[in-house]
PDB file of C-alpha atoms in Angstrom:
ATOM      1  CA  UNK A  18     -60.207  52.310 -32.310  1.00  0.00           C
ATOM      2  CA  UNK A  19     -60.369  49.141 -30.999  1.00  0.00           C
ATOM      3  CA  UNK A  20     -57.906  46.473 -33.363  1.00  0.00           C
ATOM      4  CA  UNK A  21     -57.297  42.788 -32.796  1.00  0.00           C
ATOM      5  CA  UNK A  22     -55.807  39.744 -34.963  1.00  0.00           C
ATOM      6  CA  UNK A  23     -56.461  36.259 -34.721  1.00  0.00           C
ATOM      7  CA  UNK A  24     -54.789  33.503 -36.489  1.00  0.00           C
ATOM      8  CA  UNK A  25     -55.929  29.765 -36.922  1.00  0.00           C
ATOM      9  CA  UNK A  26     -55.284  26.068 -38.450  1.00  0.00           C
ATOM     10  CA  UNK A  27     -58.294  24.816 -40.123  1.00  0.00           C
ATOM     11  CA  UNK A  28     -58.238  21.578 -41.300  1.00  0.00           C
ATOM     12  CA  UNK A  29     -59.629  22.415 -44.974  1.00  0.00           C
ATOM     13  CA  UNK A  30     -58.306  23.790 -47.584  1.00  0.00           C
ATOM     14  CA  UNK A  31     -57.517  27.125 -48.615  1.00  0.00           C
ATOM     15  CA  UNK A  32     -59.919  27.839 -51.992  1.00  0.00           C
ATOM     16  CA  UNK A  33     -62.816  26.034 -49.681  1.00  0.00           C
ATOM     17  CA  UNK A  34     -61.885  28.571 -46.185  1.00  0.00           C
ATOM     18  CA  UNK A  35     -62.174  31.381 -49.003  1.00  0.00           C
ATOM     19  CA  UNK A  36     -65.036  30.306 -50.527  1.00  0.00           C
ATOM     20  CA  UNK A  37     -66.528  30.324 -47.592  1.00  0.00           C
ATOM     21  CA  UNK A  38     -65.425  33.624 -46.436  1.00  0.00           C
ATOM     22  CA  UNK A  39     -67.225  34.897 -49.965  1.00  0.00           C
ATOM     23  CA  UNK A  40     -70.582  33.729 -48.967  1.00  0.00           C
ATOM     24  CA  UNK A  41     -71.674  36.539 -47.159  1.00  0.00           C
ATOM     25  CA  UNK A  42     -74.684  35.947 -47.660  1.00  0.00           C
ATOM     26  CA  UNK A  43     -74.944  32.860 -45.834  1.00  0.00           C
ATOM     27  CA  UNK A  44     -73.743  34.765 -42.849  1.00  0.00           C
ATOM     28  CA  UNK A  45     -76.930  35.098 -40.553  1.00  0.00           C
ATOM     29  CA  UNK A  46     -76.897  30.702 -40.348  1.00  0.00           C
ATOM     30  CA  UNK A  47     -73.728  30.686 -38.494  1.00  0.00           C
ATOM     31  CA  UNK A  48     -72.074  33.893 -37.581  1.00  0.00           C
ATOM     32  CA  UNK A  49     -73.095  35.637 -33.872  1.00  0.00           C
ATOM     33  CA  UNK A  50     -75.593  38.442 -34.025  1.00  0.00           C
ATOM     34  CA  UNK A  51     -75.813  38.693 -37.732  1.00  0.00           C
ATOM     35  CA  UNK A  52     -79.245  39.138 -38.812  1.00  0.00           C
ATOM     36  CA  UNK A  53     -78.530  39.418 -42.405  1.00  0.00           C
ATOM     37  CA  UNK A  54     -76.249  39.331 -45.221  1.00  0.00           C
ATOM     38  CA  UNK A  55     -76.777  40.751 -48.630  1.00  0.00           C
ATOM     39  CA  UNK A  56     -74.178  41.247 -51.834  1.00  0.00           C
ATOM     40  CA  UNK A  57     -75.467  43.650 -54.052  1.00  0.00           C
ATOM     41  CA  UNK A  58     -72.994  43.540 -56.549  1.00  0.00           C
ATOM     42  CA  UNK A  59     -69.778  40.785 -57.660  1.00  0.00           C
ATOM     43  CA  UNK A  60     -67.595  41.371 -60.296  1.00  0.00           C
ATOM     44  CA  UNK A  61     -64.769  39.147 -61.458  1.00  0.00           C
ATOM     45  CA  UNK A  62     -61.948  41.735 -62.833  1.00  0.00           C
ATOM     46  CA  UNK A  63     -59.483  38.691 -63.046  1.00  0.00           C
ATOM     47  CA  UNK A  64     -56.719  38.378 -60.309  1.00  0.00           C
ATOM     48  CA  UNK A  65     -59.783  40.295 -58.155  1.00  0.00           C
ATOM     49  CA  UNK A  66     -63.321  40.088 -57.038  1.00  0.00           C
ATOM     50  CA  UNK A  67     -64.885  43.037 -55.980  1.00  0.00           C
ATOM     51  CA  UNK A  68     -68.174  42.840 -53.809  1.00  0.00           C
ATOM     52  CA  UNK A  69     -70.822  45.615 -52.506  1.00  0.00           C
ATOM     53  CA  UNK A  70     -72.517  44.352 -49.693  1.00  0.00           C
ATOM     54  CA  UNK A  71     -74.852  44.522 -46.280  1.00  0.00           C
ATOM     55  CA  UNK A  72     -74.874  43.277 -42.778  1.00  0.00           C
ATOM     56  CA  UNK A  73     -77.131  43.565 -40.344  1.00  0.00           C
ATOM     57  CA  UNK A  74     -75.767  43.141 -36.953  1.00  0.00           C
ATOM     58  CA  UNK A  75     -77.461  42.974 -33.684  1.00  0.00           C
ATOM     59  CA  UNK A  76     -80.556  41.691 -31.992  1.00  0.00           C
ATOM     60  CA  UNK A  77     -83.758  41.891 -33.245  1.00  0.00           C
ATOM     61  CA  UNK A  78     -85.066  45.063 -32.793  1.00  0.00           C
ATOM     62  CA  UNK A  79     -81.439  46.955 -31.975  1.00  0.00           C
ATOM     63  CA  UNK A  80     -79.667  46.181 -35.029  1.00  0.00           C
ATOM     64  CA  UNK A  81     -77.601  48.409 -37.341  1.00  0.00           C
ATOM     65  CA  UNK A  82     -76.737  47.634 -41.110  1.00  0.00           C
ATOM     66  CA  UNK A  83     -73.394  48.477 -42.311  1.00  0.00           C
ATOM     67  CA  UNK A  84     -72.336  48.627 -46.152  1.00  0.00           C
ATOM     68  CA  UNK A  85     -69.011  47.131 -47.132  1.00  0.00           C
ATOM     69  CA  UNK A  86     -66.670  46.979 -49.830  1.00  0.00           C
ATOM     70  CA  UNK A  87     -65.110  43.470 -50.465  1.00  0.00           C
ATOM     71  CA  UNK A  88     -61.660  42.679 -52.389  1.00  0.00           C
ATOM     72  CA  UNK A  89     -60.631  39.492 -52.740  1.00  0.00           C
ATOM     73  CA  UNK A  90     -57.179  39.322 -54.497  1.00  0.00           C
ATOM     74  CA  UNK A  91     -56.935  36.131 -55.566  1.00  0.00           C
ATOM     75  CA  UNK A  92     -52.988  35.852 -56.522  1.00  0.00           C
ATOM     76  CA  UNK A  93     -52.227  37.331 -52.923  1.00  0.00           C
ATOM     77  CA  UNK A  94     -54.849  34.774 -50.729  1.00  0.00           C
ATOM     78  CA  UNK A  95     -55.833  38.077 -49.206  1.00  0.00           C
ATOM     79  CA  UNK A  96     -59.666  38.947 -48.735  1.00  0.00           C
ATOM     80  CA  UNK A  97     -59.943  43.010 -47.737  1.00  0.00           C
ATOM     81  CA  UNK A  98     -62.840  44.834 -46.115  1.00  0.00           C
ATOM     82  CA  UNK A  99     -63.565  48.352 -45.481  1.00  0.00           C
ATOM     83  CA  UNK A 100     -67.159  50.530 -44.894  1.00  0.00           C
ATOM     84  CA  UNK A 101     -68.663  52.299 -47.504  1.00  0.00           C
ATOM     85  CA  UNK A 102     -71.883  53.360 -45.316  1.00  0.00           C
ATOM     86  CA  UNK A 103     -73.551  52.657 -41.813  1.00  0.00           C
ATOM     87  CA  UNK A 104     -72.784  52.918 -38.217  1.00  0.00           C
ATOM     88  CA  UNK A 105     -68.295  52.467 -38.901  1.00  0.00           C
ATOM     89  CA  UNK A 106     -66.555  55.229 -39.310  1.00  0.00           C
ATOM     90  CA  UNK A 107     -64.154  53.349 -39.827  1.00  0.00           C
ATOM     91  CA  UNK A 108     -63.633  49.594 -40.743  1.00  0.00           C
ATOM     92  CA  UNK A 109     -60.476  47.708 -42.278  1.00  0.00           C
ATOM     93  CA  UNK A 110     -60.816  43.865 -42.430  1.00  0.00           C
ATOM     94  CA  UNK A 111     -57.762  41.584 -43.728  1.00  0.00           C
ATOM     95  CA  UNK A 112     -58.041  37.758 -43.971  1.00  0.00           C
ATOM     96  CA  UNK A 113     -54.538  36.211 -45.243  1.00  0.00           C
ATOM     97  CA  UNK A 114     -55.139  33.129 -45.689  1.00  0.00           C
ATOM     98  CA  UNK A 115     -51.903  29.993 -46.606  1.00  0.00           C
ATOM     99  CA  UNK A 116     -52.478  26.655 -47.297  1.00  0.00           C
ATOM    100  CA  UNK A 117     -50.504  24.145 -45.139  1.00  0.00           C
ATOM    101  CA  UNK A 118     -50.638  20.637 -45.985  1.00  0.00           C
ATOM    102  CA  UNK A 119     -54.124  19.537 -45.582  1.00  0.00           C
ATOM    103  CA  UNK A 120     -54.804  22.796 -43.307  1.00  0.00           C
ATOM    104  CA  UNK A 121     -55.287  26.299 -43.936  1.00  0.00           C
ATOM    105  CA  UNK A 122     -53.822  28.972 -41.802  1.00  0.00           C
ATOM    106  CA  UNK A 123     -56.167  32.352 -41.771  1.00  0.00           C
ATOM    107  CA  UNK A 124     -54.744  35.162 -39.872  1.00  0.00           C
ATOM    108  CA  UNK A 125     -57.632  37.699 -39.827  1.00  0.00           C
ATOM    109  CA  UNK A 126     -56.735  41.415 -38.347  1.00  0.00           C
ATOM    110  CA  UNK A 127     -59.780  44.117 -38.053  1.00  0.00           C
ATOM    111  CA  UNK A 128     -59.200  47.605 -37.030  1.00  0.00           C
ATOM    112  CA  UNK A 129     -62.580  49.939 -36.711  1.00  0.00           C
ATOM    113  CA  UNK A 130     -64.539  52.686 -35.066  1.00  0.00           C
ATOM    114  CA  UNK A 131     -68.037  53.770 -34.410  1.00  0.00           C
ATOM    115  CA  UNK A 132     -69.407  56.486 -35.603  1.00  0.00           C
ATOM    116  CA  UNK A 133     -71.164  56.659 -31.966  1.00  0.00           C
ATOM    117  CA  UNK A 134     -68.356  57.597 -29.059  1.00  0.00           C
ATOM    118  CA  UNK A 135     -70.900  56.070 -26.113  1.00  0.00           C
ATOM    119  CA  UNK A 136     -71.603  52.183 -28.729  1.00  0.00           C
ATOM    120  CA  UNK A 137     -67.795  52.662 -28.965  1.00  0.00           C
ATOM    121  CA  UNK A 138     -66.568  52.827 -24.958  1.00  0.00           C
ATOM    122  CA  UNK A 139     -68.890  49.680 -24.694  1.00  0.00           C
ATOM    123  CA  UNK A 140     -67.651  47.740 -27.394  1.00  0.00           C
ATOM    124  CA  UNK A 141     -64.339  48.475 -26.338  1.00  0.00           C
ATOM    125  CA  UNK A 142     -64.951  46.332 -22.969  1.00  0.00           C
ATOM    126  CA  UNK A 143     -66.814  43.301 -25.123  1.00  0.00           C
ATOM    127  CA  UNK A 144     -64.571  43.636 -27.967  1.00  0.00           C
ATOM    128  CA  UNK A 145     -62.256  40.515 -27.332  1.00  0.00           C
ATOM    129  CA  UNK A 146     -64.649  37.780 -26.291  1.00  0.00           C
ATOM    130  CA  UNK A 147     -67.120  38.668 -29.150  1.00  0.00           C
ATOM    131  CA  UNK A 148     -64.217  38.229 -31.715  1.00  0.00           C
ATOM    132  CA  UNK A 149     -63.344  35.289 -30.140  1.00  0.00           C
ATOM    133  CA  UNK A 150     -66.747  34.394 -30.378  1.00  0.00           C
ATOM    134  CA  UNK A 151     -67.171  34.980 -34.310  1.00  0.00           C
ATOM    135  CA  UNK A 152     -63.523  33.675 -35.020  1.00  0.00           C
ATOM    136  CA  UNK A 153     -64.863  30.492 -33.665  1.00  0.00           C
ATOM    137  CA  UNK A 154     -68.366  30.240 -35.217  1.00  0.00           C
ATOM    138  CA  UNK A 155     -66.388  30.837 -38.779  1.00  0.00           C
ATOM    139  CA  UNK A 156     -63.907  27.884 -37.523  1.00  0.00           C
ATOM    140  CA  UNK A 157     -67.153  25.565 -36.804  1.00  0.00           C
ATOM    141  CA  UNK A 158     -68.800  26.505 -39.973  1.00  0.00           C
ATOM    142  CA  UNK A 159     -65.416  24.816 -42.493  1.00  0.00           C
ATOM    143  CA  UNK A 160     -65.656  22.382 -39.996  1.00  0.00           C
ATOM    144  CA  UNK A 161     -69.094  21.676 -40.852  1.00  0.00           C
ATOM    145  CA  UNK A 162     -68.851  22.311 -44.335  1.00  0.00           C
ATOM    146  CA  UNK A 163     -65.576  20.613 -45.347  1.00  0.00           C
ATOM    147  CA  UNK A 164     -64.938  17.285 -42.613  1.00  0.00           C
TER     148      UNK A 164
END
């Protein structure tokens, strides 16, 4: 299963960076080969959020949608992720996220699997450069958004 953290300073703060990281719906305007982004369902259960939603990743006509489960925990900074349906067999998501002065420091660690062995050996080999890829589109969106 192919895992990987990355950890950043972004100069916004911390409720803003999650905020952000909530929208998931506004995915498919800055994130790399995400065609879509629905939340089906949000509920506020006080110290947590809990969200149902979709992505659609890909290219236009090879594109798979995957359904998540989303916990934000708001007393812990901590946003959680893991698949409920779709293409993962398995998916685990953590964003930590700390405010430092006028930055925020996110340290975001996934750790999944295809269902498909043959999607997974290729992944495996692009795995790196497209996180690198998405870590910085999220990076350029706050910087958009919030300077």
């Amino acid at each position: 299963m192919p895992t990987a953290s990355i950890k950043k300073q972004i100069p916004c703060s911390k409720a803003n960076l999650i905020k952000m990281v909530l929208d998931i719906e506004k995915y498919p305007e800055f994130v790399p080969w995400c065609i879509n982004g629905k939340i089906y369902k949000k509920v506020d259960k006080g110290d947590n959020i809990e969200i149902i939603a979709d992505l659609t990743i890909g290219k236009k006509f090879l594109n798979q949608t995957y359904k998540s489960f989303v916990i934000y925990k708001k007393s812990k900074d901590l946003i959680l992720v893991t698949n409920i349906d779709g293409p993962l067999k398995h998916l685990e998501n953590k964003w930590y996220f700390k405010q430092s002065g006028k930055n925020s420091e996110v340290d975001f660690n996934i750790d999944f699997e295809l269902k498909s062995k043959i999607l997974n050996l290729f992944l495996i080999q692009s795995f790196d450069k497209g996180l690198k890829k998405i870590a910085e589109a999220f990076e350029k969106r706050a910087n958009d958004l919030f300077n």
